[in-house]
mmCIF file of C-alpha atoms and ligand atoms in Angstrom:
data_model
loop_
_atom_site.group_PDB
_atom_site.id
_atom_site.type_symbol
_atom_site.label_atom_id
_atom_site.label_comp_id
_atom_site.label_asym_id
_atom_site.label_seq_id
_atom_site.Cartn_x
_atom_site.Cartn_y
_atom_site.Cartn_z
ATOM 1 C CA MET A 1 42.850 -8.015 57.709
ATOM 2 C CA THR A 2 43.753 -10.958 55.480
ATOM 3 C CA LEU A 3 42.091 -11.321 52.082
ATOM 4 C CA GLN A 4 40.325 -14.474 53.243
ATOM 5 C CA ALA A 5 38.908 -12.849 56.364
ATOM 6 C CA ALA A 6 37.707 -9.964 54.216
ATOM 7 C CA GLN A 7 35.823 -12.223 51.819
ATOM 8 C CA LYS A 8 32.466 -12.126 53.611
ATOM 9 C CA PRO A 9 31.357 -8.550 54.114
ATOM 10 C CA PRO A 10 28.551 -7.827 56.576
ATOM 11 C CA ALA A 11 25.033 -7.211 55.289
ATOM 12 C CA ALA A 12 24.502 -3.698 54.122
ATOM 13 C CA ALA A 13 22.446 -0.544 54.214
ATOM 14 C CA GLY A 14 19.446 -1.325 52.082
ATOM 15 C CA ASP A 15 19.218 -4.837 53.599
ATOM 16 C CA GLY A 16 17.650 -3.619 56.798
ATOM 17 C CA ASN A 17 21.122 -3.780 58.337
ATOM 18 C CA LYS A 18 22.765 -0.505 59.220
ATOM 19 C CA SER A 19 26.331 -1.139 58.039
ATOM 20 C CA LEU A 20 27.463 0.954 55.058
ATOM 21 C CA TYR A 21 30.170 -1.535 54.057
ATOM 22 C CA GLY A 22 28.603 -4.775 52.956
ATOM 23 C CA GLY A 23 27.552 -7.235 50.308
ATOM 24 C CA LYS A 24 24.112 -7.320 48.765
ATOM 25 C CA GLY A 25 22.030 -4.164 49.075
ATOM 26 C CA THR A 26 18.538 -3.810 47.708
ATOM 27 C CA ARG A 27 19.086 -0.224 46.592
ATOM 28 C CA ARG A 28 21.903 2.235 45.917
ATOM 29 C CA ILE A 29 23.746 3.859 48.800
ATOM 30 C CA THR A 30 22.784 7.521 49.118
ATOM 31 C CA VAL A 31 24.366 10.544 50.750
ATOM 32 C CA HIS A 32 21.881 10.020 53.623
ATOM 33 C CA ASP A 33 23.425 6.600 54.321
ATOM 34 C CA ILE A 34 26.843 8.279 54.334
ATOM 35 C CA ALA A 35 25.649 10.888 56.846
ATOM 36 C CA ALA A 36 24.157 8.170 59.062
ATOM 37 C CA ALA A 37 27.483 6.289 59.092
ATOM 38 C CA LYS A 38 29.199 9.360 60.594
ATOM 39 C CA THR A 39 26.526 9.533 63.314
ATOM 40 C CA ARG A 40 27.118 5.853 64.112
ATOM 41 C CA GLY A 41 30.893 6.310 64.067
ATOM 42 C CA GLU A 42 31.275 3.698 61.308
ATOM 43 C CA LYS A 43 34.485 3.851 59.280
ATOM 44 C CA TRP A 44 34.066 2.953 55.607
ATOM 45 C CA PRO A 45 36.132 2.304 52.458
ATOM 46 C CA MET A 46 36.054 4.076 49.103
ATOM 47 C CA LEU A 47 37.915 2.911 45.978
ATOM 48 C CA THR A 48 38.375 4.431 42.560
ATOM 49 C CA ALA A 49 37.277 2.569 39.417
ATOM 50 C CA TYR A 50 37.397 3.504 35.740
ATOM 51 C CA ASP A 51 35.587 0.643 34.000
ATOM 52 C CA ALA A 52 32.483 -1.489 34.431
ATOM 53 C CA MET A 53 34.161 -4.818 35.193
ATOM 54 C CA THR A 54 36.481 -3.581 37.936
ATOM 55 C CA ALA A 55 33.628 -1.543 39.414
ATOM 56 C CA SER A 56 31.403 -4.643 39.502
ATOM 57 C CA VAL A 57 34.076 -6.521 41.485
ATOM 58 C CA PHE A 58 34.244 -3.725 44.079
ATOM 59 C CA ASP A 59 30.451 -3.415 44.168
ATOM 60 C CA GLU A 60 30.083 -7.152 44.804
ATOM 61 C CA ALA A 61 32.762 -6.884 47.519
ATOM 62 C CA GLY A 62 30.522 -4.365 49.274
ATOM 63 C CA ILE A 63 32.535 -1.186 48.721
ATOM 64 C CA PRO A 64 29.849 1.441 49.379
ATOM 65 C CA VAL A 65 31.304 4.398 47.460
ATOM 66 C CA ILE A 66 33.172 4.217 44.154
ATOM 67 C CA LEU A 67 34.954 7.287 42.850
ATOM 68 C CA VAL A 68 35.506 7.703 39.133
ATOM 69 C CA GLY A 69 38.506 9.848 39.969
ATOM 70 C CA ASP A 70 40.407 12.009 37.545
ATOM 71 C CA SER A 71 43.303 9.791 38.637
ATOM 72 C CA MET A 72 42.064 7.937 35.532
ATOM 73 C CA GLY A 73 44.491 10.318 33.803
ATOM 74 C CA ASN A 74 47.547 8.585 35.302
ATOM 75 C CA CYS A 75 46.016 5.181 36.094
ATOM 76 C CA HIS A 76 43.884 4.381 33.075
ATOM 77 C CA LEU A 77 44.454 6.775 30.183
ATOM 78 C CA GLY A 78 48.261 6.987 30.117
ATOM 79 C CA TYR A 79 48.645 10.710 30.887
ATOM 80 C CA ASP A 80 51.377 11.947 33.259
ATOM 81 C CA THR A 81 48.949 13.868 35.500
ATOM 82 C CA THR A 82 45.223 14.355 36.028
ATOM 83 C CA VAL A 83 45.308 17.729 34.240
ATOM 84 C CA PRO A 84 44.558 16.563 30.644
ATOM 85 C CA VAL A 85 41.426 14.556 31.579
ATOM 86 C CA THR A 86 38.382 15.850 29.667
ATOM 87 C CA MET A 87 34.654 15.901 30.366
ATOM 88 C CA ASP A 88 34.111 13.481 27.472
ATOM 89 C CA GLU A 89 36.517 10.966 29.047
ATOM 90 C CA MET A 90 35.024 11.440 32.519
ATOM 91 C CA THR A 91 31.455 11.062 31.249
ATOM 92 C CA PHE A 92 32.234 7.972 29.163
ATOM 93 C CA LEU A 93 34.075 6.128 31.953
ATOM 94 C CA SER A 94 31.635 7.220 34.692
ATOM 95 C CA ALA A 95 28.762 5.758 32.668
ATOM 96 C CA ALA A 96 30.660 2.451 32.429
ATOM 97 C CA VAL A 97 31.213 2.391 36.211
ATOM 98 C CA VAL A 98 27.528 3.139 36.869
ATOM 99 C CA ARG A 99 26.541 0.297 34.485
ATOM 100 C CA GLY A 100 28.882 -2.074 36.350
ATOM 101 C CA THR A 101 27.395 -1.374 39.782
ATOM 102 C CA ARG A 102 24.049 -1.889 41.512
ATOM 103 C CA ARG A 103 24.628 -0.762 45.076
ATOM 104 C CA ALA A 104 27.582 1.624 45.372
ATOM 105 C CA LEU A 105 27.171 5.370 45.330
ATOM 106 C CA VAL A 106 29.149 6.359 42.227
ATOM 107 C CA VAL A 107 30.901 9.731 42.472
ATOM 108 C CA GLY A 108 32.156 11.402 39.286
ATOM 109 C CA ASP A 109 35.102 13.810 39.430
ATOM 110 C CA LEU A 110 34.877 17.186 37.719
ATOM 111 C CA PRO A 111 38.137 17.348 35.718
ATOM 112 C CA PHE A 112 40.486 20.334 35.544
ATOM 113 C CA GLY A 113 38.963 23.146 33.500
ATOM 114 C CA SER A 114 35.387 21.909 33.874
ATOM 115 C CA TYR A 115 34.376 24.104 36.842
ATOM 116 C CA GLN A 116 37.077 26.745 37.467
ATOM 117 C CA GLU A 117 35.331 29.330 35.238
ATOM 118 C CA GLY A 118 32.492 29.591 37.722
ATOM 119 C CA PRO A 119 29.302 28.084 39.105
ATOM 120 C CA VAL A 120 27.387 28.025 35.817
ATOM 121 C CA GLN A 121 30.132 26.048 34.069
ATOM 122 C CA ALA A 122 30.285 23.713 37.093
ATOM 123 C CA LEU A 123 26.527 23.173 36.999
ATOM 124 C CA ARG A 124 26.544 22.475 33.259
ATOM 125 C CA ASN A 125 29.274 19.839 33.582
ATOM 126 C CA ALA A 126 28.013 18.276 36.815
ATOM 127 C CA THR A 127 24.555 18.003 35.242
ATOM 128 C CA ARG A 128 26.124 16.159 32.321
ATOM 129 C CA LEU A 129 27.703 13.628 34.691
ATOM 130 C CA VAL A 130 24.414 13.123 36.515
ATOM 131 C CA LYS A 131 22.188 12.914 33.411
ATOM 132 C CA ASP A 132 24.434 11.252 30.817
ATOM 133 C CA ALA A 133 26.580 9.037 33.072
ATOM 134 C CA GLY A 134 24.128 8.479 35.944
ATOM 135 C CA VAL A 135 26.472 9.315 38.844
ATOM 136 C CA GLY A 136 24.893 9.966 42.245
ATOM 137 C CA ALA A 137 27.309 12.714 43.284
ATOM 138 C CA ILE A 138 30.234 14.718 41.990
ATOM 139 C CA LYS A 139 33.615 15.679 43.458
ATOM 140 C CA LEU A 140 35.485 18.926 42.933
ATOM 141 C CA GLU A 141 38.718 20.325 44.313
ATOM 142 C CA GLY A 142 38.969 23.359 46.584
ATOM 143 C CA GLY A 143 37.174 24.714 49.665
ATOM 144 C CA GLU A 144 36.667 28.467 49.763
ATOM 145 C CA ARG A 145 37.831 28.864 46.158
ATOM 146 C CA SER A 146 35.090 26.517 44.944
ATOM 147 C CA LEU A 147 32.375 27.790 47.277
ATOM 148 C CA PRO A 148 30.050 29.364 44.656
ATOM 149 C CA GLN A 149 30.291 26.162 42.581
ATOM 150 C CA THR A 150 29.469 23.932 45.569
ATOM 151 C CA GLU A 151 26.548 26.136 46.632
ATOM 152 C CA LEU A 152 24.943 26.200 43.183
ATOM 153 C CA LEU A 153 25.335 22.459 42.625
ATOM 154 C CA VAL A 154 23.841 21.637 46.020
ATOM 155 C CA GLN A 155 20.958 24.051 45.385
ATOM 156 C CA ALA A 156 20.373 22.286 42.078
ATOM 157 C CA GLY A 157 20.158 18.932 43.879
ATOM 158 C CA ILE A 158 23.590 17.535 43.035
ATOM 159 C CA PRO A 159 25.480 16.113 46.037
ATOM 160 C CA VAL A 160 29.030 17.484 46.212
ATOM 161 C CA MET A 161 32.135 15.827 47.655
ATOM 162 C CA SER A 162 34.859 18.383 48.294
ATOM 163 C CA HIS A 163 38.599 17.633 47.908
ATOM 164 C CA LEU A 164 41.146 19.471 50.089
ATOM 165 C CA GLY A 165 44.800 19.224 51.093
ATOM 166 C CA LEU A 166 46.832 18.132 48.120
ATOM 167 C CA THR A 167 44.667 18.851 45.091
ATOM 168 C CA PRO A 168 46.338 17.139 42.106
ATOM 169 C CA GLN A 169 44.727 19.447 39.525
ATOM 170 C CA SER A 170 46.954 22.206 40.992
ATOM 171 C CA VAL A 171 50.120 20.150 40.552
ATOM 172 C CA ASN A 172 51.698 22.913 38.479
ATOM 173 C CA THR A 173 51.535 25.366 41.399
ATOM 174 C CA MET A 174 51.453 23.007 44.374
ATOM 175 C CA GLY A 175 53.623 20.008 43.447
ATOM 176 C CA TYR A 176 53.017 16.686 45.255
ATOM 177 C CA ARG A 177 53.786 17.465 48.917
ATOM 178 C CA VAL A 178 52.136 17.059 52.287
ATOM 179 C CA GLN A 179 49.851 20.059 52.864
ATOM 180 C CA GLY A 180 48.903 21.950 56.037
ATOM 181 C CA ARG A 181 52.249 21.681 57.836
ATOM 182 C CA SER A 182 52.503 25.358 58.858
ATOM 183 C CA ASP A 183 50.049 26.943 61.326
ATOM 184 C CA GLU A 184 48.752 29.201 58.603
ATOM 185 C CA ALA A 185 48.208 26.301 56.177
ATOM 186 C CA ALA A 186 46.510 24.264 58.920
ATOM 187 C CA HIS A 187 44.107 27.134 59.681
ATOM 188 C CA ARG A 188 43.421 27.521 55.967
ATOM 189 C CA LEU A 189 42.581 23.827 55.673
ATOM 190 C CA LEU A 190 40.199 24.019 58.646
ATOM 191 C CA ARG A 191 38.567 27.099 57.117
ATOM 192 C CA ASP A 192 38.262 25.375 53.737
ATOM 193 C CA ALA A 193 36.690 22.287 55.299
ATOM 194 C CA LYS A 194 34.140 24.345 57.252
ATOM 195 C CA ALA A 195 33.398 26.417 54.138
ATOM 196 C CA ALA A 196 32.747 23.253 52.104
ATOM 197 C CA GLN A 197 30.454 21.921 54.829
ATOM 198 C CA ASP A 198 28.584 25.247 55.109
ATOM 199 C CA ALA A 199 28.144 25.331 51.336
ATOM 200 C CA GLY A 200 26.389 21.958 51.588
ATOM 201 C CA ALA A 201 29.103 19.411 50.677
ATOM 202 C CA PHE A 202 28.212 15.930 51.979
ATOM 203 C CA ALA A 203 31.835 14.774 52.474
ATOM 204 C CA VAL A 204 35.384 16.059 52.258
ATOM 205 C CA VAL A 205 38.408 14.216 50.876
ATOM 206 C CA LEU A 206 41.633 15.089 52.728
ATOM 207 C CA GLU A 207 44.691 14.200 50.660
ATOM 208 C CA LEU A 208 48.272 14.217 51.998
ATOM 209 C CA VAL A 209 47.571 16.031 55.254
ATOM 210 C CA PRO A 210 49.300 15.424 58.633
ATOM 211 C CA ALA A 211 47.300 12.869 60.639
ATOM 212 C CA GLU A 212 46.740 15.169 63.623
ATOM 213 C CA LEU A 213 45.328 17.920 61.425
ATOM 214 C CA ALA A 214 43.071 15.478 59.534
ATOM 215 C CA ALA A 215 41.765 14.167 62.871
ATOM 216 C CA GLU A 216 41.077 17.724 64.027
ATOM 217 C CA VAL A 217 39.189 18.514 60.810
ATOM 218 C CA THR A 218 37.225 15.272 61.264
ATOM 219 C CA ARG A 219 36.220 16.195 64.816
ATOM 220 C CA SER A 220 35.210 19.695 63.801
ATOM 221 C CA LEU A 221 32.881 18.649 60.948
ATOM 222 C CA HIS A 222 29.494 16.922 61.066
ATOM 223 C CA ILE A 223 30.037 15.611 57.497
ATOM 224 C CA PRO A 224 32.468 12.715 56.954
ATOM 225 C CA THR A 225 36.113 13.119 56.013
ATOM 226 C CA ILE A 226 37.703 10.637 53.611
ATOM 227 C CA GLY A 227 41.448 10.348 54.000
ATOM 228 C CA ILE A 228 44.192 9.446 51.562
ATOM 229 C CA GLY A 229 47.619 9.863 53.122
ATOM 230 C CA ALA A 230 45.860 11.594 56.031
ATOM 231 C CA GLY A 231 46.303 9.057 58.855
ATOM 232 C CA ALA A 232 43.810 6.917 60.736
ATOM 233 C CA GLY A 233 41.652 9.648 62.238
ATOM 234 C CA THR A 234 39.345 10.293 59.274
ATOM 235 C CA ASP A 235 35.859 8.796 58.945
ATOM 236 C CA ALA A 236 36.635 6.924 55.722
ATOM 237 C CA GLN A 237 39.658 5.933 53.642
ATOM 238 C CA VAL A 238 40.079 6.049 49.881
ATOM 239 C CA LEU A 239 42.730 4.389 47.727
ATOM 240 C CA VAL A 240 43.352 4.483 44.004
ATOM 241 C CA TRP A 241 42.438 0.955 42.930
ATOM 242 C CA THR A 242 45.470 0.307 40.730
ATOM 243 C CA ASP A 243 47.761 1.187 43.680
ATOM 244 C CA MET A 244 45.712 -0.874 46.157
ATOM 245 C CA ALA A 245 45.707 -3.946 43.902
ATOM 246 C CA GLY A 246 49.331 -3.644 42.767
ATOM 247 C CA LEU A 247 48.650 -2.916 39.094
ATOM 248 C CA THR A 248 50.436 0.438 39.033
ATOM 249 C CA GLY A 249 53.972 0.143 37.691
ATOM 250 C CA GLY A 250 56.945 1.858 39.328
ATOM 251 C CA LYS A 251 56.922 3.648 42.654
ATOM 252 C CA VAL A 252 53.631 3.904 44.564
ATOM 253 C CA PRO A 253 53.036 6.513 47.272
ATOM 254 C CA ARG A 254 54.059 5.580 50.848
ATOM 255 C CA PHE A 255 50.481 6.007 52.103
ATOM 256 C CA THR A 256 49.215 3.241 49.814
ATOM 257 C CA LYS A 257 48.824 -0.320 51.059
ATOM 258 C CA GLN A 258 49.109 -2.967 48.355
ATOM 259 C CA TYR A 259 46.599 -5.808 48.905
ATOM 260 C CA ALA A 260 47.467 -7.810 45.780
ATOM 261 C CA ASN A 261 50.073 -7.899 43.027
ATOM 262 C CA LEU A 262 47.970 -7.783 39.870
ATOM 263 C CA ARG A 263 50.889 -6.544 37.798
ATOM 264 C CA GLU A 264 52.805 -9.740 38.536
ATOM 265 C CA THR A 265 49.707 -11.953 38.187
ATOM 266 C CA LEU A 266 48.728 -10.462 34.814
ATOM 267 C CA GLY A 267 52.305 -10.508 33.554
ATOM 268 C CA ASP A 268 52.607 -14.197 34.541
ATOM 269 C CA ALA A 269 49.326 -14.981 32.767
ATOM 270 C CA ALA A 270 50.427 -13.147 29.600
ATOM 271 C CA ARG A 271 53.807 -14.938 29.578
ATOM 272 C CA ALA A 272 52.184 -18.352 30.160
ATOM 273 C CA PHE A 273 49.744 -17.699 27.276
ATOM 274 C CA ALA A 274 52.577 -16.623 24.969
ATOM 275 C CA GLU A 275 54.611 -19.720 25.824
ATOM 276 C CA ASP A 276 51.605 -21.992 25.229
ATOM 277 C CA VAL A 277 51.024 -20.389 21.816
ATOM 278 C CA SER A 278 54.645 -20.551 20.701
ATOM 279 C CA GLY A 279 55.044 -24.123 22.039
ATOM 280 C CA GLY A 280 51.775 -25.304 20.467
ATOM 281 C CA ALA A 281 50.113 -26.175 23.815
ATOM 282 C CA PHE A 282 47.236 -23.753 23.181
ATOM 283 C CA PRO A 283 44.652 -24.291 21.869
ATOM 284 C CA ALA A 284 44.315 -27.874 23.093
ATOM 285 C CA GLU A 285 41.593 -30.335 22.094
ATOM 286 C CA GLU A 286 39.191 -29.007 24.761
ATOM 287 C CA HIS A 287 39.343 -25.491 23.263
ATOM 288 C CA THR A 288 38.704 -26.735 19.735
ATOM 289 C CA PHE A 289 35.465 -27.203 17.710
ATOM 290 C CA HIS A 290 35.059 -29.919 15.039
HETATM 291 O O1 KIV B 1 41.115 11.196 41.381
HETATM 292 C C1 KIV B 1 41.190 10.500 42.407
HETATM 293 O O2 KIV B 1 41.366 9.282 42.357
HETATM 294 C C2 KIV B 1 41.085 11.174 43.688
HETATM 295 C C3 KIV B 1 41.333 10.368 44.919
HETATM 296 C C4 KIV B 1 42.783 10.198 45.127
HETATM 297 C C5 KIV B 1 40.671 10.964 46.095
HETATM 298 O O3 KIV B 1 40.827 12.332 43.731
#
């Protein structure tokens, strides 16, 4: 779709209209709206955001779910991977995203080291994201390996989004490769997805998974799948916003589609400003008080 055609989103859940993707809602999207979208067969978009202003743009564009991903490590905080991201950073930036939005369901990511010790640690940190930042749900990596965490959080009333396939927090053991290519790995992924669903997860992210396998997982679950590098057969699609909008420098993953070139636009603006200042064209009379 062109940018212009995409400018007017349909009315949204919370407006008496059933579509999850949309413009002005009268209340926040909930996990019940997400479940209803799967029943209707509606495909929906999710984007990451790490600050209030960017989140407000996506919220106004009708993006129903905004993920404060630990991709903030690479895309916002200047780390090489997601591994160094801390709970303090996640809580601080999640709160900003919640403040910048009125309608989107905001999902906060549990960073590496904030839930691997066990369910009690996971509950303590997820509770912090819900109470201090105001997120409506949390995301954590792993299916069967994170089962006790998912179960306890759901019992405590915290909606959980599970993350399977390539799980970037395991980069040191896993690397960045397509997952689930062997029969055994495909069966493991299916088992993980079912385990997450049985533990009460409301959605499952599938990252870097062959399209056929992601479609099979999607058919076999009653909760939605959200794909990233997982083909067209998932219920929803997520992209990292800086990749989607062309702000990321260097090489972006093949599965990303770039809808704008913010890096070029911002660079042009900065250069034009600098030239105006050095040439004396800024500030002009209209920017000046007397
Ligand atoms: O941290 C993140 O942005 C993510 C998405 C890629 C799903 O986990």
